Short mmCIF file of C-alpha atoms in Angstrom, two decimals:
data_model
loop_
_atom_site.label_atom_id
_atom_site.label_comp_id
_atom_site.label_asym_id
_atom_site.label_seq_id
_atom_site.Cartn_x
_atom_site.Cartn_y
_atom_site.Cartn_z
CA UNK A 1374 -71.88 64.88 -25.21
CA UNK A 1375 -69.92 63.65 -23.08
CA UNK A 1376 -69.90 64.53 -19.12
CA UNK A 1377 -66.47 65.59 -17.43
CA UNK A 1378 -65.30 65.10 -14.29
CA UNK A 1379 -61.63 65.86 -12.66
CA UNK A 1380 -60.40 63.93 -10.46
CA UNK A 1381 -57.75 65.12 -7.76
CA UNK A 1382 -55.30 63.18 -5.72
CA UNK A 1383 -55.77 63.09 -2.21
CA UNK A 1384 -52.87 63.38 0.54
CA UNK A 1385 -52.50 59.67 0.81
CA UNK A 1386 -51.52 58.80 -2.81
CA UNK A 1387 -47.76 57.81 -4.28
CA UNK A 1388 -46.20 59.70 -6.66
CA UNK A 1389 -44.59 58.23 -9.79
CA UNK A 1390 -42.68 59.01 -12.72
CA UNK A 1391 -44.39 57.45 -16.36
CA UNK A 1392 -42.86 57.19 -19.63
CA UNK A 1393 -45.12 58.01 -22.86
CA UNK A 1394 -46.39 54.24 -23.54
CA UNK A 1395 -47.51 54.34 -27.40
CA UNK A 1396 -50.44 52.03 -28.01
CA UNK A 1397 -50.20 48.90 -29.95
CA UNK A 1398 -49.68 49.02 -33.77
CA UNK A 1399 -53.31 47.29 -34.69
CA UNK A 1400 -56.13 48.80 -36.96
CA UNK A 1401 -59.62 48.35 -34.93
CA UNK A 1402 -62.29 46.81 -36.84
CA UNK A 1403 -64.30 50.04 -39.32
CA UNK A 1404 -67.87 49.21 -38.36
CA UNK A 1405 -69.15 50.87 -35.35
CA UNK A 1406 -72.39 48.61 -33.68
CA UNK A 1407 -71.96 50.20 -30.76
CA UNK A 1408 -75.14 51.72 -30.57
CA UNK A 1409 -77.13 47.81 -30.69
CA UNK A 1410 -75.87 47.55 -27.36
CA UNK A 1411 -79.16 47.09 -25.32
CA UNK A 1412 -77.84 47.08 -21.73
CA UNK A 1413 -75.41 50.18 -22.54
CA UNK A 1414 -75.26 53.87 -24.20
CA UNK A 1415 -71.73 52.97 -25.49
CA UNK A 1416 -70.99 56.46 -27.25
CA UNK A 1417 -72.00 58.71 -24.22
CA UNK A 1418 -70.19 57.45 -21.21
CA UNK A 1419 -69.95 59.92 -17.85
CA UNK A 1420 -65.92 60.69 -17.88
CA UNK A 1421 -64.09 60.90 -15.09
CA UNK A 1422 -60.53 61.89 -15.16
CA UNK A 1423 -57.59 60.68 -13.24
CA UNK A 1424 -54.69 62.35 -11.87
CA UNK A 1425 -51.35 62.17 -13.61
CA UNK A 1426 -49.97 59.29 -11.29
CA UNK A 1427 -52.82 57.06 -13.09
CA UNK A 1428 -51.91 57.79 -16.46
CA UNK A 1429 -51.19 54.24 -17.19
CA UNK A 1430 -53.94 52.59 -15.10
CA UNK A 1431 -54.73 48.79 -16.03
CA UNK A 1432 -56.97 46.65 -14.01
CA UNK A 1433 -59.62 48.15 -11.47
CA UNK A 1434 -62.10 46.66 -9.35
CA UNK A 1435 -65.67 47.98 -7.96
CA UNK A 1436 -65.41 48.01 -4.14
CA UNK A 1437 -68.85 47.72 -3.62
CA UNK A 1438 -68.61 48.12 0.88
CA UNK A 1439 -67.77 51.88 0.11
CA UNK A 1440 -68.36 52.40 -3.12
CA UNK A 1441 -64.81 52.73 -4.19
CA UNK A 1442 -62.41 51.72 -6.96
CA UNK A 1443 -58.85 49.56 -6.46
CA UNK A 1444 -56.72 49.73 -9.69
CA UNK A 1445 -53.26 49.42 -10.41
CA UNK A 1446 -50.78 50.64 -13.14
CA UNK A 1447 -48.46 49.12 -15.65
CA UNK A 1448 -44.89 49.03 -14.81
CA UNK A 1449 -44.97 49.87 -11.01
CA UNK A 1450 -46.35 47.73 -8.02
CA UNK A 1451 -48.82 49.92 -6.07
CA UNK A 1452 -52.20 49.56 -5.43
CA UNK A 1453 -55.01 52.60 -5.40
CA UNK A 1454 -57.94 53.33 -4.05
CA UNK A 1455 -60.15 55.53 -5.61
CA UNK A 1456 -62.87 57.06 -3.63
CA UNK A 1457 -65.74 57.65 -6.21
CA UNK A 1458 -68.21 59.37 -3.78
CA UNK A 1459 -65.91 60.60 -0.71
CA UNK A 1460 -64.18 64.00 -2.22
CA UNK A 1461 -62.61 62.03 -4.64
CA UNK A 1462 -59.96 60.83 -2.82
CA UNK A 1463 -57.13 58.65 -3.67
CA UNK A 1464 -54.64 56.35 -1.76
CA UNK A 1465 -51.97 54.03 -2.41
CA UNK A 1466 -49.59 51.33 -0.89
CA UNK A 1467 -46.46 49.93 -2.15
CA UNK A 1468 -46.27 46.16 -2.62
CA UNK A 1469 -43.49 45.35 -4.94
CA UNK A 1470 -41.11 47.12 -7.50
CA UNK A 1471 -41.53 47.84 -11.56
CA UNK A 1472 -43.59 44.75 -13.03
CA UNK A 1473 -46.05 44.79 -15.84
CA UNK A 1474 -48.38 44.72 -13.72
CA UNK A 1475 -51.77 44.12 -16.19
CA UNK A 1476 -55.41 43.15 -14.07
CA UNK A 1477 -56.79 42.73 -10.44
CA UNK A 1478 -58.98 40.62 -8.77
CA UNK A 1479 -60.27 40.66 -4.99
CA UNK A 1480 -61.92 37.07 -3.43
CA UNK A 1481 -62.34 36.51 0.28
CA UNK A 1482 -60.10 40.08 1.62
CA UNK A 1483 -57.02 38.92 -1.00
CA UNK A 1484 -56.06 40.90 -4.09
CA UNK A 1485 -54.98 38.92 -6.51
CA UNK A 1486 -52.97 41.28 -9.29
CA UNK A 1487 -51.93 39.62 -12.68
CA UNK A 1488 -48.32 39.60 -14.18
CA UNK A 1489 -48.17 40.18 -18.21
CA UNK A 1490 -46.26 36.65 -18.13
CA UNK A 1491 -48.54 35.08 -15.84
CA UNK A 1492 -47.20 35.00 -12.73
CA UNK A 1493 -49.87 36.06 -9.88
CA UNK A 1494 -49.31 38.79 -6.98
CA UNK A 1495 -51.57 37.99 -4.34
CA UNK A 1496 -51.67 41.20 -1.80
CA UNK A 1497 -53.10 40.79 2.05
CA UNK A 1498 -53.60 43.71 4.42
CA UNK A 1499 -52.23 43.88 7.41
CA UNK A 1500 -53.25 47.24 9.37
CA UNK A 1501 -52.46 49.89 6.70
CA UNK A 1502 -49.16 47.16 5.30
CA UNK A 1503 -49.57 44.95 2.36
CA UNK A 1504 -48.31 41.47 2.43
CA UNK A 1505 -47.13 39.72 -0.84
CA UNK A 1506 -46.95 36.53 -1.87
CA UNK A 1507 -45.39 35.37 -5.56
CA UNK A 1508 -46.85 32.91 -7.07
CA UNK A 1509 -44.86 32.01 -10.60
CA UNK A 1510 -47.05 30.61 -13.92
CA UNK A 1511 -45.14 27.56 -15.57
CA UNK A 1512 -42.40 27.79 -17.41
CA UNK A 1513 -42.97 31.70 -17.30
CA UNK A 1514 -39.60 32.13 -18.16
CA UNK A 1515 -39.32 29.96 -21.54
CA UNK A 1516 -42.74 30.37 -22.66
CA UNK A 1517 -43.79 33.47 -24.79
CA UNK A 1518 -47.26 34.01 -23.35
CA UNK A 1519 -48.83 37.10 -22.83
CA UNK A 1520 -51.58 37.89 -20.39
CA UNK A 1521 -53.95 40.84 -19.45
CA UNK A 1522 -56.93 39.39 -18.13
CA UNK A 1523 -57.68 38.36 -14.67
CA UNK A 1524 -61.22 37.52 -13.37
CA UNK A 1525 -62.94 36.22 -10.74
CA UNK A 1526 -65.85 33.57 -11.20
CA UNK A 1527 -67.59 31.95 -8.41
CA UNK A 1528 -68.42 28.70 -10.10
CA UNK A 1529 -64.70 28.56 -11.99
CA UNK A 1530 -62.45 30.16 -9.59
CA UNK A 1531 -60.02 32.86 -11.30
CA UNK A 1532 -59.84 32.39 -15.12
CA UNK A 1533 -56.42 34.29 -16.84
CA UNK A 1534 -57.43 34.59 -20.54
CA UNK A 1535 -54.88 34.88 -22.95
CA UNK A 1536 -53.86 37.87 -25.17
CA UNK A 1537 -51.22 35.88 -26.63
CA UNK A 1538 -50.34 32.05 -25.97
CA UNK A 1539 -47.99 30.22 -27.51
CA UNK A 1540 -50.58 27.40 -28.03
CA UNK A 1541 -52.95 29.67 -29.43
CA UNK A 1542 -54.49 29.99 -33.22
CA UNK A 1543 -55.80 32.91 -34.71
CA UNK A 1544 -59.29 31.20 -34.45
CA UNK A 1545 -59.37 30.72 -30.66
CA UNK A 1546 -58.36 31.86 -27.77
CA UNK A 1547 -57.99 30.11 -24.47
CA UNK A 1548 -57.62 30.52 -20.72
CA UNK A 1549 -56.55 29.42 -17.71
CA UNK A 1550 -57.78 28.52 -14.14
CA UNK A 1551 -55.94 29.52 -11.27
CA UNK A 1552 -56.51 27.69 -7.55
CA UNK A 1553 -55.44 29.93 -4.71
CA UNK A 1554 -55.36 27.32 -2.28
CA UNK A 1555 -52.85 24.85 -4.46
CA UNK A 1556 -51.47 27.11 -6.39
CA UNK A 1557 -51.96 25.44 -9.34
CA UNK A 1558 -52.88 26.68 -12.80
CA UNK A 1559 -55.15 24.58 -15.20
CA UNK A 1560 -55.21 24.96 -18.97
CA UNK A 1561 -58.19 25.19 -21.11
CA UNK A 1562 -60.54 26.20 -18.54
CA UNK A 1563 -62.47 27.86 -21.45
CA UNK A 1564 -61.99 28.81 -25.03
CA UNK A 1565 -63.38 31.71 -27.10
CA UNK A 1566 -63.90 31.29 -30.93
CA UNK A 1567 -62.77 34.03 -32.93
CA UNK A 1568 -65.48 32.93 -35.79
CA UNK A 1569 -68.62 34.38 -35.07
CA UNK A 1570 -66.87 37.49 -34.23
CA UNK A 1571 -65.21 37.84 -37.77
CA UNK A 1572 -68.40 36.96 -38.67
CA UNK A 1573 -70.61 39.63 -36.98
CA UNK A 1574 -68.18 42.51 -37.85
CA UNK A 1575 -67.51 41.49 -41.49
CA UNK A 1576 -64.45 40.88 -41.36
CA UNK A 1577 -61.70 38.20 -41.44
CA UNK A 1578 -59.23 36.50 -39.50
CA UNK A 1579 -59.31 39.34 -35.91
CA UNK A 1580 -56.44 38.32 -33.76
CA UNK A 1581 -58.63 38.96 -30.94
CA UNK A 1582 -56.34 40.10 -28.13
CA UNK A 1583 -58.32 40.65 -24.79
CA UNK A 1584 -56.95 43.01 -22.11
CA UNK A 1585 -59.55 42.76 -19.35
CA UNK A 1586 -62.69 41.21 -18.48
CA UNK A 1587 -65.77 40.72 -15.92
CA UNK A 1588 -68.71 39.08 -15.08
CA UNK A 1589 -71.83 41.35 -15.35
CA UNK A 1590 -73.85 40.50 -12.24
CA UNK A 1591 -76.82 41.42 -13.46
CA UNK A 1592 -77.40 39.62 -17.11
CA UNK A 1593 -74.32 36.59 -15.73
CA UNK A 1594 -72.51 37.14 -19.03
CA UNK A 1595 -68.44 37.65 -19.40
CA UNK A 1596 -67.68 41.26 -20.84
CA UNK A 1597 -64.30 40.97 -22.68
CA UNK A 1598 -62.64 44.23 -23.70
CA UNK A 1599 -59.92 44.68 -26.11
CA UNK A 1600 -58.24 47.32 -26.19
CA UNK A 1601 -55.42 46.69 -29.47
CA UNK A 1602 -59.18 45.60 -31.31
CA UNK A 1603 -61.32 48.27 -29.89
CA UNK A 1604 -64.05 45.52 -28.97
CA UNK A 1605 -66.36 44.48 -26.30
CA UNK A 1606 -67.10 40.66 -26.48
CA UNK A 1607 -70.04 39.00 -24.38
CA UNK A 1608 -70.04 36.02 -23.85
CA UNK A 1609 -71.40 33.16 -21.72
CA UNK A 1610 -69.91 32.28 -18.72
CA UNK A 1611 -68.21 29.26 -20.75
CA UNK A 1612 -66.65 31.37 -23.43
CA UNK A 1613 -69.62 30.82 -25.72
CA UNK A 1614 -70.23 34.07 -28.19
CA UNK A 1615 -73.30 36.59 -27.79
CA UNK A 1616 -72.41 39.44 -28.86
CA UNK A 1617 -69.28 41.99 -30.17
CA UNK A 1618 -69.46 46.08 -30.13
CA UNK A 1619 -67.06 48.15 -32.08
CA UNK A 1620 -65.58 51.28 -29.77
CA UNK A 1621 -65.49 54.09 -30.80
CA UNK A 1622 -61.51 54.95 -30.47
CA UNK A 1623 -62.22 58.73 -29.67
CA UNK A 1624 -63.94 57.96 -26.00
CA UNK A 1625 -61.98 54.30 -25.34
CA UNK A 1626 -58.83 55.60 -26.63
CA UNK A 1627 -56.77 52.88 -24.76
CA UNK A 1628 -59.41 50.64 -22.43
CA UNK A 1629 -57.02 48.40 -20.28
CA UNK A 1630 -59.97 47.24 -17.36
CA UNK A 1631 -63.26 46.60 -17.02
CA UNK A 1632 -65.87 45.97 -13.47
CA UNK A 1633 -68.75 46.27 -12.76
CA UNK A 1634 -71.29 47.59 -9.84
CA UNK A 1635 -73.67 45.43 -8.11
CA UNK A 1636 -76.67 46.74 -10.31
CA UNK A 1637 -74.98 46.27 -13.16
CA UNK A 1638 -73.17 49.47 -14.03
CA UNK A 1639 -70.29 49.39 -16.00
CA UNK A 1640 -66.80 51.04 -15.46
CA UNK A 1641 -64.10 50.97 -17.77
CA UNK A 1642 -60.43 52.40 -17.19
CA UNK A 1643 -58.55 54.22 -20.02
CA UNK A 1644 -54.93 55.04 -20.05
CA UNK A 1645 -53.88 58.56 -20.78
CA UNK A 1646 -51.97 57.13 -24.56
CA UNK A 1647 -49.80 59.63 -24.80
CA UNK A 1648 -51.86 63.25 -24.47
CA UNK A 1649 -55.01 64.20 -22.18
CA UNK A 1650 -55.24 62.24 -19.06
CA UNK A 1651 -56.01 58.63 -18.14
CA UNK A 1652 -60.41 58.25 -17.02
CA UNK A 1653 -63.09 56.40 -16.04
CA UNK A 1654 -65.70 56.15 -18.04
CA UNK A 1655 -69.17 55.57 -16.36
CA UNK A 1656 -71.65 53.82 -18.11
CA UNK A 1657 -75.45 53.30 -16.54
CA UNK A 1658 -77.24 49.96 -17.57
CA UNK A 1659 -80.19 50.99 -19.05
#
């Protein structure tokens, strides 16, 4: 059974408006593995749920100096804070207009917040202000790539994988590195084979579209969740294949981000798709 937990909106938080966004037209995989998972009771997460102005949250971050959440939400640029242990309090500041606004990262006091074409947001504090600074992918504008993911690794630097590149085949998928301090973005950083995956489900041909992923700090493996496939991919830190877990689409009925604490804990967002609310869902490394 699941556990359920409201969560109310504290006096500092931003209002929006939300249109019903209706989840992507894909049939998830029909086997169910979750349960293999060793690290993690897939089917019995702790819920939390989020107020309405989260219904559409996307990427989130652990904050691990107060034990708090950052996220954003498609479609509008503010940035939340989500106190998980301080009377569940939530804040927000304005940094831009209506983007599709799709992960977050944090390295060195600097959000970095991903574009759906590529382009990268990175956000500075300034007292209680945010700064912004564009920076714009290549050829953004003519290309037909599609992004979601946005993660930070220490040895790699920030890695953007793909949910849809033009250069992309059904039996990959790649990613790209991103350099802060140049500004420059580097193709091919890694590359995921679809294969084994087909393989370990039984079926064939996935078009594998990732929408968020993080390194587990505890086992050093990349968690990639997909939320059009209803699938959790580990991986290497290289893009090399582990391990795949069928969802089950009743608890992650639209998982858009993915972090983790520093003892390994995993948190995954879920938008609200259309009825019920947008949540958390808690899950304790065993």
């Amino acid at each position: 059974m699941l556990a359920k937990i409201h969560l109310y909106t504290g006096c500092g938080s931003v209002s929006t408006k939300k249109e019903n966004k209706k989840e992507e037209n894909s049939q998830p995989p029909k086997l169910n593995n979750a349960a293999s998972s060793k690290e993690y009771d897939l089917n019995n997460p702790t819920v939390l749920n989020l107020p309405a102005e989260l219904n559409e949250i996307s990427g989130i971050l652990f904050y691990a100096k107060d034990t708090s959440l950052f996220s954003i939400v498609d479609e509008d640029g503010i940035l939340y804070k989500i106190y998980l242990h301080r009377n569940n309090k939530v804040e927000s500041w304005r940094f831009d207009k209506k983007r599709d606004f799709e992960d977050l990262a944090l390295y060195d006091s600097t959000f970095y917040v991903l574009v759906s074409n590529g382009d990268i947001e990175q956000l500075t504090f300034n007292g209680n202000a945010i700064n912004s600074t564009k920076v714009v992918f290549p050829d953004s504008d003519k290309k037909a790539n599609e992004f979601e993911t946005l993660y930070y690794d220490d040895k790699k630097g920030f890695v953007l994988i793909c949910k849809q590149c033009e250069e992309d085949k059904k039996k990959a998928v790649s990613a790209f590195g991103y350099n802060p301090s140049t500004q420059i973005f580097t193709p091919s950083i890694l590359t995921i084979n679809v294969l084994p995956i087909d393989e370990q489900l039984g079926e064939q041909k996935i078009h594998l579209k990732p929408s968020a992923a993080a390194i587990n700090p505890v086992t050093n493996e990349l968690y990639i969740l997909c939320s059009v496939n209803k699938l959790l991919v580990v991986t290497d830190r290289d893009g090399n294949f582990k391990n795949v877990f069928s969802l089950d689409e009743k608890i992650y009925k639209q998982p858009e981000g993915i972090t983790f604490t520093p003892n390994g804990d995993m948190i995954i967002s879920n938008e609200f798709n259309e009825t019920g609310s947008a949540n958390l869902l808690i899950l304790k490394r065993n």
